[in-house]
mmCIF file of C-alpha atoms in Angstrom:
data_model
loop_
_atom_site.group_PDB
_atom_site.id
_atom_site.type_symbol
_atom_site.label_atom_id
_atom_site.label_comp_id
_atom_site.label_asym_id
_atom_site.label_seq_id
_atom_site.Cartn_x
_atom_site.Cartn_y
_atom_site.Cartn_z
ATOM 1 C CA MET A 1 0.000 0.000 0.000
ATOM 2 C CA PHE A 2 1.180 3.527 -0.774
ATOM 3 C CA ASP A 3 2.336 5.526 2.263
ATOM 4 C CA LEU A 4 0.375 8.792 2.403
ATOM 5 C CA GLU A 5 2.601 10.450 4.994
ATOM 6 C CA LEU A 6 4.275 13.557 3.602
ATOM 7 C CA SER A 7 7.977 14.184 4.220
ATOM 8 C CA ALA A 8 10.891 15.931 2.549
ATOM 9 C CA ALA A 9 12.070 12.559 1.197
ATOM 10 C CA HIS A 10 8.677 11.596 -0.243
ATOM 11 C CA PRO A 11 9.187 10.340 -3.837
ATOM 12 C CA LEU A 12 6.436 12.544 -5.335
ATOM 13 C CA THR A 13 7.284 15.721 -3.430
ATOM 14 C CA SER A 14 9.514 16.793 -6.295
ATOM 15 C CA HIS A 15 6.408 16.843 -8.511
ATOM 16 C CA GLY A 16 4.213 18.839 -6.138
ATOM 17 C CA TRP A 17 2.696 16.157 -3.901
ATOM 18 C CA ASP A 18 1.592 17.568 -0.541
ATOM 19 C CA ASP A 19 -0.793 16.972 2.368
ATOM 20 C CA GLY A 20 -3.757 18.352 0.434
ATOM 21 C CA PHE A 21 -3.412 15.908 -2.448
ATOM 22 C CA ALA A 22 -2.635 13.105 0.011
ATOM 23 C CA ALA A 23 -5.963 13.829 1.738
ATOM 24 C CA SER A 24 -7.774 13.674 -1.612
ATOM 25 C CA PHE A 25 -6.211 10.268 -2.277
ATOM 26 C CA THR A 26 -7.315 8.819 1.102
ATOM 27 C CA PRO A 27 -10.557 7.191 -0.216
ATOM 28 C CA PHE A 28 -8.469 5.161 -2.685
ATOM 29 C CA ALA A 29 -5.820 4.056 -0.197
ATOM 30 C CA GLY A 30 -5.713 0.355 0.582
ATOM 31 C CA GLN A 31 -7.163 -0.681 -2.795
ATOM 32 C CA GLY A 32 -3.815 -1.402 -4.418
ATOM 33 C CA PHE A 33 -3.752 1.900 -6.337
ATOM 34 C CA VAL A 34 -1.016 4.544 -6.334
ATOM 35 C CA PRO A 35 -1.165 8.287 -6.968
ATOM 36 C CA GLY A 36 0.550 9.759 -9.971
ATOM 37 C CA ARG A 37 0.914 13.070 -11.742
ATOM 38 C CA ILE A 38 0.251 13.350 -15.452
ATOM 39 C CA VAL A 39 3.339 14.757 -17.157
ATOM 40 C CA ARG A 40 2.197 14.350 -20.763
ATOM 41 C CA VAL A 41 -0.996 13.588 -22.696
ATOM 42 C CA ASP A 42 -0.942 12.029 -26.148
ATOM 43 C CA ARG A 43 -3.872 10.491 -28.056
ATOM 44 C CA GLY A 44 -5.879 9.062 -25.202
ATOM 45 C CA ARG A 45 -2.881 7.815 -23.262
ATOM 46 C CA VAL A 46 -0.838 9.622 -20.649
ATOM 47 C CA ASP A 47 2.637 9.536 -19.182
ATOM 48 C CA VAL A 48 2.306 9.467 -15.411
ATOM 49 C CA VAL A 49 5.030 9.721 -12.800
ATOM 50 C CA VAL A 50 4.379 7.305 -9.912
ATOM 51 C CA PRO A 51 6.307 6.240 -6.788
ATOM 52 C CA ASP A 52 8.714 3.351 -7.195
ATOM 53 C CA GLY A 53 10.053 2.372 -3.797
ATOM 54 C CA ALA A 54 12.067 5.357 -2.564
ATOM 55 C CA GLY A 55 12.183 6.791 -6.078
ATOM 56 C CA ILE A 56 9.851 7.466 -8.977
ATOM 57 C CA ARG A 57 9.279 6.166 -12.486
ATOM 58 C CA THR A 58 7.232 7.220 -15.473
ATOM 59 C CA VAL A 59 4.588 4.820 -16.786
ATOM 60 C CA LEU A 60 2.241 4.833 -19.756
ATOM 61 C CA ALA A 61 -1.393 4.662 -18.647
ATOM 62 C CA GLY A 62 -4.686 4.252 -20.461
ATOM 63 C CA THR A 63 -7.542 6.701 -19.880
ATOM 64 C CA GLY A 64 -10.496 4.590 -20.980
ATOM 65 C CA LEU A 65 -11.936 4.293 -17.463
ATOM 66 C CA VAL A 66 -12.009 8.077 -16.977
ATOM 67 C CA ALA A 67 -13.091 8.911 -20.533
ATOM 68 C CA THR A 68 -15.857 11.506 -20.714
ATOM 69 C CA SER A 69 -17.631 13.627 -23.293
ATOM 70 C CA ASP A 70 -17.103 16.687 -21.098
ATOM 71 C CA PRO A 71 -13.943 18.442 -22.401
ATOM 72 C CA MET A 72 -13.484 20.078 -19.015
ATOM 73 C CA ARG A 73 -13.086 16.666 -17.378
ATOM 74 C CA VAL A 74 -10.612 14.978 -19.690
ATOM 75 C CA PRO A 75 -7.161 14.248 -18.217
ATOM 76 C CA CYS A 76 -4.603 16.988 -18.823
ATOM 77 C CA THR A 77 -1.008 17.739 -17.923
ATOM 78 C CA GLY A 78 -0.753 18.651 -14.260
ATOM 79 C CA ASP A 79 -3.607 16.438 -13.091
ATOM 80 C CA TRP A 80 -3.121 14.123 -10.138
ATOM 81 C CA ALA A 81 -4.629 10.707 -10.788
ATOM 82 C CA VAL A 82 -5.410 7.389 -9.146
ATOM 83 C CA VAL A 83 -3.317 4.832 -11.043
ATOM 84 C CA ASP A 84 -3.964 1.102 -11.214
ATOM 85 C CA LEU A 85 -0.695 -0.682 -12.059
ATOM 86 C CA ALA A 86 -2.121 -4.163 -11.454
ATOM 87 C CA ASN A 87 -3.905 -4.124 -14.823
ATOM 88 C CA GLY A 88 -0.899 -3.119 -16.850
ATOM 89 C CA ARG A 89 -1.715 -4.894 -20.093
ATOM 90 C CA VAL A 90 -5.230 -3.636 -20.618
ATOM 91 C CA GLY A 91 -5.781 -2.324 -24.101
ATOM 92 C CA ASP A 92 -2.840 -1.096 -26.121
ATOM 93 C CA HIS A 93 0.051 -2.506 -24.077
ATOM 94 C CA VAL A 94 0.066 0.153 -21.370
ATOM 95 C CA ASP A 95 1.672 -0.064 -17.941
ATOM 96 C CA GLY A 96 -1.497 0.805 -16.079
ATOM 97 C CA VAL A 97 -4.849 2.557 -16.214
ATOM 98 C CA LEU A 98 -6.266 5.686 -14.603
ATOM 99 C CA ARG A 99 -9.067 4.889 -12.170
ATOM 100 C CA ALA A 100 -9.946 8.499 -11.275
ATOM 101 C CA LEU A 101 -8.668 12.063 -11.296
ATOM 102 C CA LEU A 102 -8.142 13.817 -7.974
ATOM 103 C CA PRO A 103 -9.961 17.160 -7.528
ATOM 104 C CA ARG A 104 -8.163 19.958 -9.343
ATOM 105 C CA ARG A 105 -6.786 22.782 -7.276
ATOM 106 C CA THR A 106 -6.755 25.198 -10.203
ATOM 107 C CA ALA A 107 -7.490 24.908 -13.914
ATOM 108 C CA LEU A 108 -6.299 27.178 -16.713
ATOM 109 C CA VAL A 109 -9.164 27.227 -19.220
ATOM 110 C CA ARG A 110 -9.700 28.890 -22.583
ATOM 111 C CA SER A 111 -12.583 28.751 -25.026
ATOM 112 C CA ALA A 112 -12.145 25.824 -27.411
ATOM 113 C CA SER A 113 -11.331 26.675 -31.011
ATOM 114 C CA SER A 114 -14.570 25.107 -32.229
ATOM 115 C CA LYS A 115 -17.865 26.905 -32.761
ATOM 116 C CA ARG A 116 -19.390 24.901 -29.932
ATOM 117 C CA SER A 117 -19.620 26.389 -26.453
ATOM 118 C CA GLU A 118 -16.830 24.383 -24.868
ATOM 119 C CA GLY A 119 -13.860 25.102 -22.684
ATOM 120 C CA GLN A 120 -10.403 23.564 -23.015
ATOM 121 C CA VAL A 121 -8.225 22.939 -19.974
ATOM 122 C CA LEU A 122 -4.648 23.898 -20.846
ATOM 123 C CA ALA A 123 -3.066 22.858 -17.527
ATOM 124 C CA SER A 124 -4.213 22.009 -14.016
ATOM 125 C CA ASN A 125 -3.016 22.372 -10.438
ATOM 126 C CA VAL A 126 -0.751 25.292 -11.344
ATOM 127 C CA ASP A 127 0.470 27.934 -8.902
ATOM 128 C CA ASN A 128 2.125 30.345 -11.358
ATOM 129 C CA ILE A 129 1.102 31.279 -14.899
ATOM 130 C CA VAL A 130 4.116 32.703 -16.734
ATOM 131 C CA ILE A 131 2.948 34.734 -19.745
ATOM 132 C CA CYS A 132 5.840 34.846 -22.198
ATOM 133 C CA VAL A 133 6.081 37.830 -24.556
ATOM 134 C CA SER A 134 8.923 38.114 -27.056
ATOM 135 C CA LEU A 135 10.764 41.406 -27.387
ATOM 136 C CA ALA A 136 11.857 40.312 -30.871
ATOM 137 C CA GLU A 137 8.594 41.756 -32.169
ATOM 138 C CA GLN A 138 6.503 44.817 -31.451
ATOM 139 C CA LEU A 139 4.565 44.673 -28.210
ATOM 140 C CA ASP A 140 0.862 43.945 -28.537
ATOM 141 C CA LEU A 141 -0.570 45.209 -25.262
ATOM 142 C CA GLY A 142 -4.057 44.042 -26.205
ATOM 143 C CA ARG A 143 -2.816 40.458 -26.530
ATOM 144 C CA ILE A 144 -1.067 40.718 -23.162
ATOM 145 C CA GLU A 145 -4.321 41.914 -21.577
ATOM 146 C CA ARG A 146 -6.115 38.952 -23.164
ATOM 147 C CA PHE A 147 -3.597 36.461 -21.735
ATOM 148 C CA LEU A 148 -3.814 38.154 -18.338
ATOM 149 C CA ALA A 149 -7.606 37.951 -18.273
ATOM 150 C CA LEU A 150 -7.305 34.240 -19.052
ATOM 151 C CA ALA A 151 -4.676 33.732 -16.334
ATOM 152 C CA LEU A 152 -6.558 35.708 -13.692
ATOM 153 C CA SER A 153 -9.686 33.697 -14.432
ATOM 154 C CA SER A 154 -7.978 30.381 -13.651
ATOM 155 C CA SER A 155 -10.735 28.510 -11.848
ATOM 156 C CA THR A 156 -10.318 27.162 -8.364
ATOM 157 C CA GLY A 157 -11.176 23.518 -7.826
ATOM 158 C CA GLU A 158 -12.550 21.833 -4.734
ATOM 159 C CA GLY A 159 -9.213 20.358 -3.649
ATOM 160 C CA PRO A 160 -7.346 21.883 -0.684
ATOM 161 C CA GLY A 161 -4.603 24.278 -1.799
ATOM 162 C CA ARG A 162 -1.310 25.709 -0.618
ATOM 163 C CA ALA A 163 -1.550 29.336 0.440
ATOM 164 C CA SER A 164 2.031 30.090 -0.612
ATOM 165 C CA GLY A 165 1.536 29.650 -4.339
ATOM 166 C CA LEU A 166 -1.977 30.989 -4.765
ATOM 167 C CA SER A 167 -3.208 34.480 -5.455
ATOM 168 C CA ALA A 168 -5.484 36.416 -3.138
ATOM 169 C CA GLU A 169 -8.606 35.089 -4.877
ATOM 170 C CA GLY A 170 -7.502 31.452 -4.855
ATOM 171 C CA GLY A 171 -6.415 31.070 -8.466
ATOM 172 C CA ALA A 172 -2.942 30.855 -9.941
ATOM 173 C CA GLN A 173 -0.590 33.837 -9.715
ATOM 174 C CA PRO A 174 0.242 35.429 -13.102
ATOM 175 C CA LEU A 175 3.631 36.796 -14.110
ATOM 176 C CA VAL A 176 4.539 38.529 -17.385
ATOM 177 C CA VAL A 177 7.997 37.630 -18.679
ATOM 178 C CA LEU A 178 9.473 39.674 -21.528
ATOM 179 C CA THR A 179 11.752 37.161 -23.239
ATOM 180 C CA LYS A 180 14.768 37.815 -25.491
ATOM 181 C CA ALA A 181 15.572 40.969 -23.534
ATOM 182 C CA ASP A 182 19.134 40.845 -24.910
ATOM 183 C CA LEU A 183 17.723 42.054 -28.241
ATOM 184 C CA VAL A 184 16.977 45.444 -26.642
ATOM 185 C CA ALA A 185 20.470 46.884 -26.165
ATOM 186 C CA ASP A 186 19.394 50.227 -24.684
ATOM 187 C CA PRO A 187 18.529 49.782 -20.977
ATOM 188 C CA VAL A 188 16.405 52.941 -21.065
ATOM 189 C CA ALA A 189 14.337 51.573 -23.949
ATOM 190 C CA LEU A 190 13.995 48.252 -22.103
ATOM 191 C CA GLY A 191 12.784 50.142 -19.043
ATOM 192 C CA HIS A 192 10.129 51.885 -21.124
ATOM 193 C CA LEU A 193 8.913 48.552 -22.496
ATOM 194 C CA VAL A 194 8.631 47.114 -18.992
ATOM 195 C CA ALA A 195 6.738 50.240 -17.895
ATOM 196 C CA ASP A 196 4.308 49.971 -20.826
ATOM 197 C CA VAL A 197 3.523 46.347 -19.996
ATOM 198 C CA SER A 198 3.214 47.151 -16.281
ATOM 199 C CA ALA A 199 0.601 49.785 -17.123
ATOM 200 C CA ALA A 200 -1.384 47.127 -19.003
ATOM 201 C CA ALA A 201 -0.943 44.629 -16.151
ATOM 202 C CA PRO A 202 -1.734 46.478 -12.897
ATOM 203 C CA GLY A 203 -0.604 44.581 -9.813
ATOM 204 C CA VAL A 204 1.203 41.898 -11.834
ATOM 205 C CA GLN A 205 4.978 41.410 -11.751
ATOM 206 C CA VAL A 206 6.679 42.134 -15.084
ATOM 207 C CA LEU A 207 10.157 40.710 -15.599
ATOM 208 C CA ALA A 208 12.605 41.139 -18.504
ATOM 209 C CA VAL A 209 14.538 37.908 -19.085
ATOM 210 C CA SER A 210 17.230 36.722 -21.463
ATOM 211 C CA ALA A 211 17.969 33.009 -21.772
ATOM 212 C CA ALA A 212 21.065 33.947 -23.796
ATOM 213 C CA THR A 213 22.686 36.135 -21.131
ATOM 214 C CA GLY A 214 20.955 34.757 -18.038
ATOM 215 C CA ASP A 215 19.542 38.153 -17.031
ATOM 216 C CA GLY A 216 16.405 37.753 -14.938
ATOM 217 C CA LEU A 217 16.622 33.965 -14.740
ATOM 218 C CA ASP A 218 17.516 33.946 -11.034
ATOM 219 C CA THR A 219 14.386 35.931 -10.211
ATOM 220 C CA LEU A 220 12.189 33.677 -12.331
ATOM 221 C CA ALA A 221 13.755 30.555 -10.823
ATOM 222 C CA ALA A 222 13.065 31.900 -7.328
ATOM 223 C CA VAL A 223 9.406 32.493 -8.207
ATOM 224 C CA SER A 224 9.107 28.982 -9.658
ATOM 225 C CA ALA A 225 10.858 27.158 -6.809
ATOM 226 C CA GLY A 226 8.626 24.707 -4.962
ATOM 227 C CA ALA A 227 5.622 25.461 -7.160
ATOM 228 C CA THR A 228 3.970 24.330 -10.389
ATOM 229 C CA SER A 229 4.424 26.937 -13.111
ATOM 230 C CA VAL A 230 3.057 26.910 -16.648
ATOM 231 C CA LEU A 231 4.528 28.776 -19.622
ATOM 232 C CA LEU A 232 1.913 30.464 -21.778
ATOM 233 C CA GLY A 233 2.327 32.452 -24.983
ATOM 234 C CA ARG A 234 2.452 32.512 -28.752
ATOM 235 C CA SER A 235 4.648 30.264 -30.844
ATOM 236 C CA GLY A 236 8.091 31.851 -31.064
ATOM 237 C CA ALA A 237 7.778 33.603 -27.699
ATOM 238 C CA GLY A 238 10.788 31.662 -26.409
ATOM 239 C CA LYS A 239 8.947 29.329 -24.025
ATOM 240 C CA SER A 240 10.964 26.207 -24.836
ATOM 241 C CA THR A 241 14.258 28.121 -24.732
ATOM 242 C CA LEU A 242 13.235 29.510 -21.361
ATOM 243 C CA ALA A 243 12.273 26.018 -20.164
ATOM 244 C CA ASN A 244 15.694 24.675 -21.159
ATOM 245 C CA ALA A 245 17.414 27.542 -19.336
ATOM 246 C CA LEU A 246 15.418 26.944 -16.138
ATOM 247 C CA VAL A 247 15.891 23.166 -16.239
ATOM 248 C CA GLY A 248 19.569 23.542 -17.108
ATOM 249 C CA ALA A 249 19.449 21.067 -19.997
ATOM 250 C CA ASP A 250 18.147 20.861 -23.568
ATOM 251 C CA VAL A 251 14.983 18.993 -22.676
ATOM 252 C CA GLN A 252 12.790 20.823 -25.189
ATOM 253 C CA ASP A 253 13.324 21.061 -28.944
ATOM 254 C CA VAL A 254 14.104 24.614 -30.050
ATOM 255 C CA ARG A 255 14.097 25.856 -33.638
ATOM 256 C CA ALA A 256 14.868 29.238 -35.111
ATOM 257 C CA VAL A 257 12.111 31.687 -35.948
ATOM 258 C CA ARG A 258 12.009 34.166 -38.808
ATOM 259 C CA ASP A 259 13.549 37.560 -38.110
ATOM 260 C CA GLN A 260 10.870 39.338 -40.172
ATOM 261 C CA ASP A 261 7.902 38.440 -38.020
ATOM 262 C CA GLY A 262 9.239 36.293 -35.170
ATOM 263 C CA LYS A 263 7.241 33.295 -36.368
ATOM 264 C CA GLY A 264 8.358 29.755 -37.009
ATOM 265 C CA ARG A 265 7.368 26.124 -36.688
ATOM 266 C CA HIS A 266 5.743 24.981 -33.466
ATOM 267 C CA THR A 267 8.578 23.394 -31.515
ATOM 268 C CA THR A 268 6.353 22.141 -28.702
ATOM 269 C CA THR A 269 3.391 19.976 -29.704
ATOM 270 C CA THR A 270 2.374 18.579 -26.310
ATOM 271 C CA ARG A 271 2.160 19.968 -22.794
ATOM 272 C CA ASP A 272 5.163 18.579 -20.942
ATOM 273 C CA LEU A 273 5.752 18.711 -17.199
ATOM 274 C CA LEU A 274 9.447 19.178 -16.350
ATOM 275 C CA VAL A 275 11.212 19.017 -12.967
ATOM 276 C CA LEU A 276 13.249 22.087 -12.005
ATOM 277 C CA PRO A 277 16.635 21.598 -10.317
ATOM 278 C CA GLY A 278 15.823 24.156 -7.612
ATOM 279 C CA GLY A 279 12.521 22.484 -6.750
ATOM 280 C CA GLY A 280 9.135 22.773 -8.384
ATOM 281 C CA VAL A 281 7.922 21.757 -11.827
ATOM 282 C CA LEU A 282 7.356 23.585 -15.085
ATOM 283 C CA ILE A 283 4.706 22.891 -17.745
ATOM 284 C CA ASP A 284 5.756 23.925 -21.254
ATOM 285 C CA THR A 285 2.835 24.390 -23.631
ATOM 286 C CA PRO A 286 2.499 24.680 -27.418
ATOM 287 C CA GLY A 287 2.203 28.179 -28.828
ATOM 288 C CA LEU A 288 -1.346 29.524 -28.812
ATOM 289 C CA ARG A 289 -2.569 31.141 -32.024
ATOM 290 C CA GLY A 290 -5.748 32.315 -30.349
ATOM 291 C CA VAL A 291 -6.903 32.697 -26.772
ATOM 292 C CA GLY A 292 -10.662 32.790 -26.385
ATOM 293 C CA MET A 293 -12.284 34.020 -23.195
ATOM 294 C CA TRP A 294 -14.001 31.431 -21.016
ATOM 295 C CA ASP A 295 -16.177 32.766 -18.188
ATOM 296 C CA ALA A 296 -13.530 35.422 -17.566
ATOM 297 C CA GLU A 297 -15.591 38.088 -15.808
ATOM 298 C CA GLY A 298 -13.444 37.959 -12.670
ATOM 299 C CA GLY A 299 -10.220 37.924 -14.684
ATOM 300 C CA LEU A 300 -11.331 40.918 -16.753
ATOM 301 C CA ALA A 301 -12.250 42.865 -13.627
ATOM 302 C CA ARG A 302 -8.768 42.275 -12.202
ATOM 303 C CA THR A 303 -6.946 42.864 -15.497
ATOM 304 C CA PHE A 304 -8.786 46.169 -15.965
ATOM 305 C CA SER A 305 -9.010 47.137 -12.308
ATOM 306 C CA ASP A 306 -8.259 50.763 -13.220
ATOM 307 C CA VAL A 307 -11.243 50.895 -15.593
ATOM 308 C CA ASP A 308 -13.480 49.201 -13.021
ATOM 309 C CA GLU A 309 -12.430 51.718 -10.371
ATOM 310 C CA LEU A 310 -13.328 54.612 -12.675
ATOM 311 C CA ALA A 311 -16.634 52.948 -13.618
ATOM 312 C CA ARG A 312 -17.701 52.985 -9.969
ATOM 313 C CA GLN A 313 -17.489 56.798 -10.098
ATOM 314 C CA CYS A 314 -19.881 57.146 -13.059
ATOM 315 C CA ARG A 315 -23.184 58.929 -12.476
ATOM 316 C CA PHE A 316 -25.243 55.995 -13.758
ATOM 317 C CA GLN A 317 -24.754 52.476 -12.439
ATOM 318 C CA ASP A 318 -25.359 50.913 -15.865
ATOM 319 C CA CYS A 319 -23.144 53.417 -17.701
ATOM 320 C CA ALA A 320 -21.861 52.051 -21.015
ATOM 321 C CA HIS A 321 -18.958 54.545 -20.982
ATOM 322 C CA ASP A 322 -19.956 55.829 -24.380
ATOM 323 C CA ALA A 323 -21.769 59.180 -24.422
ATOM 324 C CA GLU A 324 -23.579 59.187 -21.079
ATOM 325 C CA PRO A 325 -23.365 62.367 -18.964
ATOM 326 C CA GLY A 326 -21.215 62.089 -15.859
ATOM 327 C CA CYS A 327 -19.126 59.196 -17.211
ATOM 328 C CA ALA A 328 -15.901 59.049 -15.193
ATOM 329 C CA VAL A 329 -14.334 56.637 -17.693
ATOM 330 C CA GLN A 330 -14.798 58.977 -20.659
ATOM 331 C CA ASP A 331 -13.581 61.904 -18.558
ATOM 332 C CA ALA A 332 -10.406 59.960 -17.755
ATOM 333 C CA VAL A 333 -9.845 59.263 -21.475
ATOM 334 C CA GLU A 334 -10.315 62.946 -22.360
ATOM 335 C CA ASN A 335 -7.968 64.014 -19.542
ATOM 336 C CA GLY A 336 -5.291 61.516 -20.606
ATOM 337 C CA LYS A 337 -5.532 59.489 -17.407
ATOM 338 C CA LEU A 338 -6.792 56.418 -19.282
ATOM 339 C CA ALA A 339 -5.576 55.372 -22.723
ATOM 340 C CA LEU A 340 -8.317 55.032 -25.319
ATOM 341 C CA ARG A 341 -6.587 51.852 -26.520
ATOM 342 C CA ARG A 342 -7.043 50.283 -23.091
ATOM 343 C CA LEU A 343 -10.729 51.199 -22.917
ATOM 344 C CA GLU A 344 -11.319 49.708 -26.385
ATOM 345 C CA SER A 345 -9.473 46.524 -25.367
ATOM 346 C CA TYR A 346 -11.651 46.308 -22.245
ATOM 347 C CA ARG A 347 -14.830 46.663 -24.296
ATOM 348 C CA LYS A 348 -13.723 44.087 -26.860
ATOM 349 C CA LEU A 349 -12.890 41.426 -24.273
ATOM 350 C CA GLN A 350 -16.055 42.147 -22.293
ATOM 351 C CA ARG A 351 -18.209 41.656 -25.401
ATOM 352 C CA GLU A 352 -16.394 38.438 -26.308
ATOM 353 C CA ASN A 353 -16.711 37.008 -22.812
ATOM 354 C CA GLN A 354 -20.382 37.940 -22.655
ATOM 355 C CA ARG A 355 -21.059 36.086 -25.917
ATOM 356 C CA ILE A 356 -19.296 32.962 -24.623
ATOM 357 C CA VAL A 357 -21.183 32.972 -21.321
ATOM 358 C CA ALA A 358 -24.502 33.672 -23.056
ATOM 359 C CA LYS A 359 -24.162 30.452 -25.051
ATOM 360 C CA THR A 360 -24.659 28.425 -21.878
ATOM 361 C CA ASP A 361 -26.675 30.911 -19.778
ATOM 362 C CA VAL A 362 -30.312 31.268 -20.871
ATOM 363 C CA ARG A 363 -31.004 34.147 -18.464
ATOM 364 C CA LEU A 364 -28.000 36.143 -19.631
ATOM 365 C CA ARG A 365 -28.944 35.498 -23.248
ATOM 366 C CA ALA A 366 -32.376 36.976 -22.560
ATOM 367 C CA GLU A 367 -30.845 39.976 -20.770
ATOM 368 C CA ILE A 368 -28.547 40.659 -23.730
ATOM 369 C CA ARG A 369 -31.519 40.466 -26.089
ATOM 370 C CA ARG A 370 -33.535 42.896 -23.917
ATOM 371 C CA ASP A 371 -30.579 45.289 -23.690
ATOM 372 C CA TRP A 372 -30.125 45.168 -27.469
ATOM 373 C CA LYS A 373 -33.826 45.936 -28.033
ATOM 374 C CA ARG A 374 -33.631 48.812 -25.548
ATOM 375 C CA LYS A 375 -30.657 50.310 -27.373
ATOM 376 C CA GLN A 376 -32.419 49.872 -30.724
ATOM 377 C CA ALA A 377 -35.511 51.648 -29.385
ATOM 378 C CA LEU A 378 -33.380 54.447 -27.960
ATOM 379 C CA GLY A 379 -31.585 54.815 -31.292
ATOM 380 C CA ARG A 380 -34.894 55.044 -33.175
ATOM 381 C CA HIS A 381 -36.166 57.610 -30.678
ATOM 382 C CA MET A 382 -33.068 59.782 -31.060
ATOM 383 C CA MET A 383 -33.254 59.514 -34.856
ATOM 384 C CA GLU A 384 -36.943 60.519 -34.867
ATOM 385 C CA ARG A 385 -36.140 63.375 -32.536
ATOM 386 C CA LYS A 386 -33.443 64.651 -34.882
ATOM 387 C CA ARG A 387 -35.775 64.356 -37.836
ATOM 388 C CA GLY A 388 -38.456 66.252 -35.926
ATOM 389 C CA GLN A 389 -36.030 69.045 -35.057
ATOM 390 C CA GLY A 390 -34.995 69.237 -38.708
ATOM 391 C CA THR A 391 -38.627 69.524 -39.818
ATOM 392 C CA GLU A 392 -39.236 72.322 -37.320
ATOM 393 C CA ARG A 393 -36.250 74.281 -38.628
ATOM 394 C CA ARG A 394 -37.402 73.925 -42.249
ATOM 395 C CA THR A 395 -41.003 74.980 -41.505
ATOM 396 C CA GLY A 396 -39.955 77.758 -39.140
ATOM 397 C CA ARG A 397 -42.029 76.442 -36.279
#
């Protein structure tokens, strides 16, 4: 039987095992099963690290027993699972099978790329979400805000969590890393870039890092120590190069990208969980072409906390921040205290998130329809009023 007692020498501690996960595994203890962490998912089978005496080993496990039509419940990298090694030759010559998934502590979710209203779990049980942005190309602050909203919306599961790695609201802690900082030779210019990103990411640490020179790596390694961190970003953002630098070995394939646009072939095709030499684990993910919102209301509120603070000062509670009198948001834009670009980004992401939520929320869908009809009626009224005023001027009344 697997020993649930947690100690510094525990074989799975290096992969994030702690008292909370041990408690979740208690109902399965004594049944001949062992806990394991999924380090890679590939075509219905998973690589799982499990205890092996005083050490660990990686086994190939089938997922047929936990298969589900719910995309939010399929096994993903970072999950802790109940592994049955006694039935090692079931199906396609695997070492074992997954009997169950332990409750997720956190889940990083985006809208699936299909037209259906589905979410896709990118990684689970993560403490830090490292948003990688390459300085080899022009900064896209709107994209950074989108990634931040996704990160700050990381859902909290029912499993007990560690206070040290979690943000104030229970989700994973985001961090923006500006990679390839060695390409910006002027330290003043680099400082301006960091400041611009910091303005778009209020309350979030922004760090300039160079895997080539090592600048910033010590700080990032300190943040990642003893925690589960996931690298998130576009293809060519330098995630795999950064992973190799943090691990201290060429564990991830890295290929050159084009100088013209910073793009290249996807070097990472699966989500791989890697052990860091200073403690903790790192999940490297494939580059994301698109990041759709998924129930990100809380993440948007935190990403645009400055806009939300201004909105609370508006005269009308349901102010659309368009042309209403007493709008504190529009006043801030006119006074230069709030960038118009940021307000437009806020509106765009809010609309997108509302559409996603409305697909599964009948009440919200009805509210959106009523609001749209109200705005249409108001528009017709204003148009008729203008026409009436024009008629009065022409007739001299």
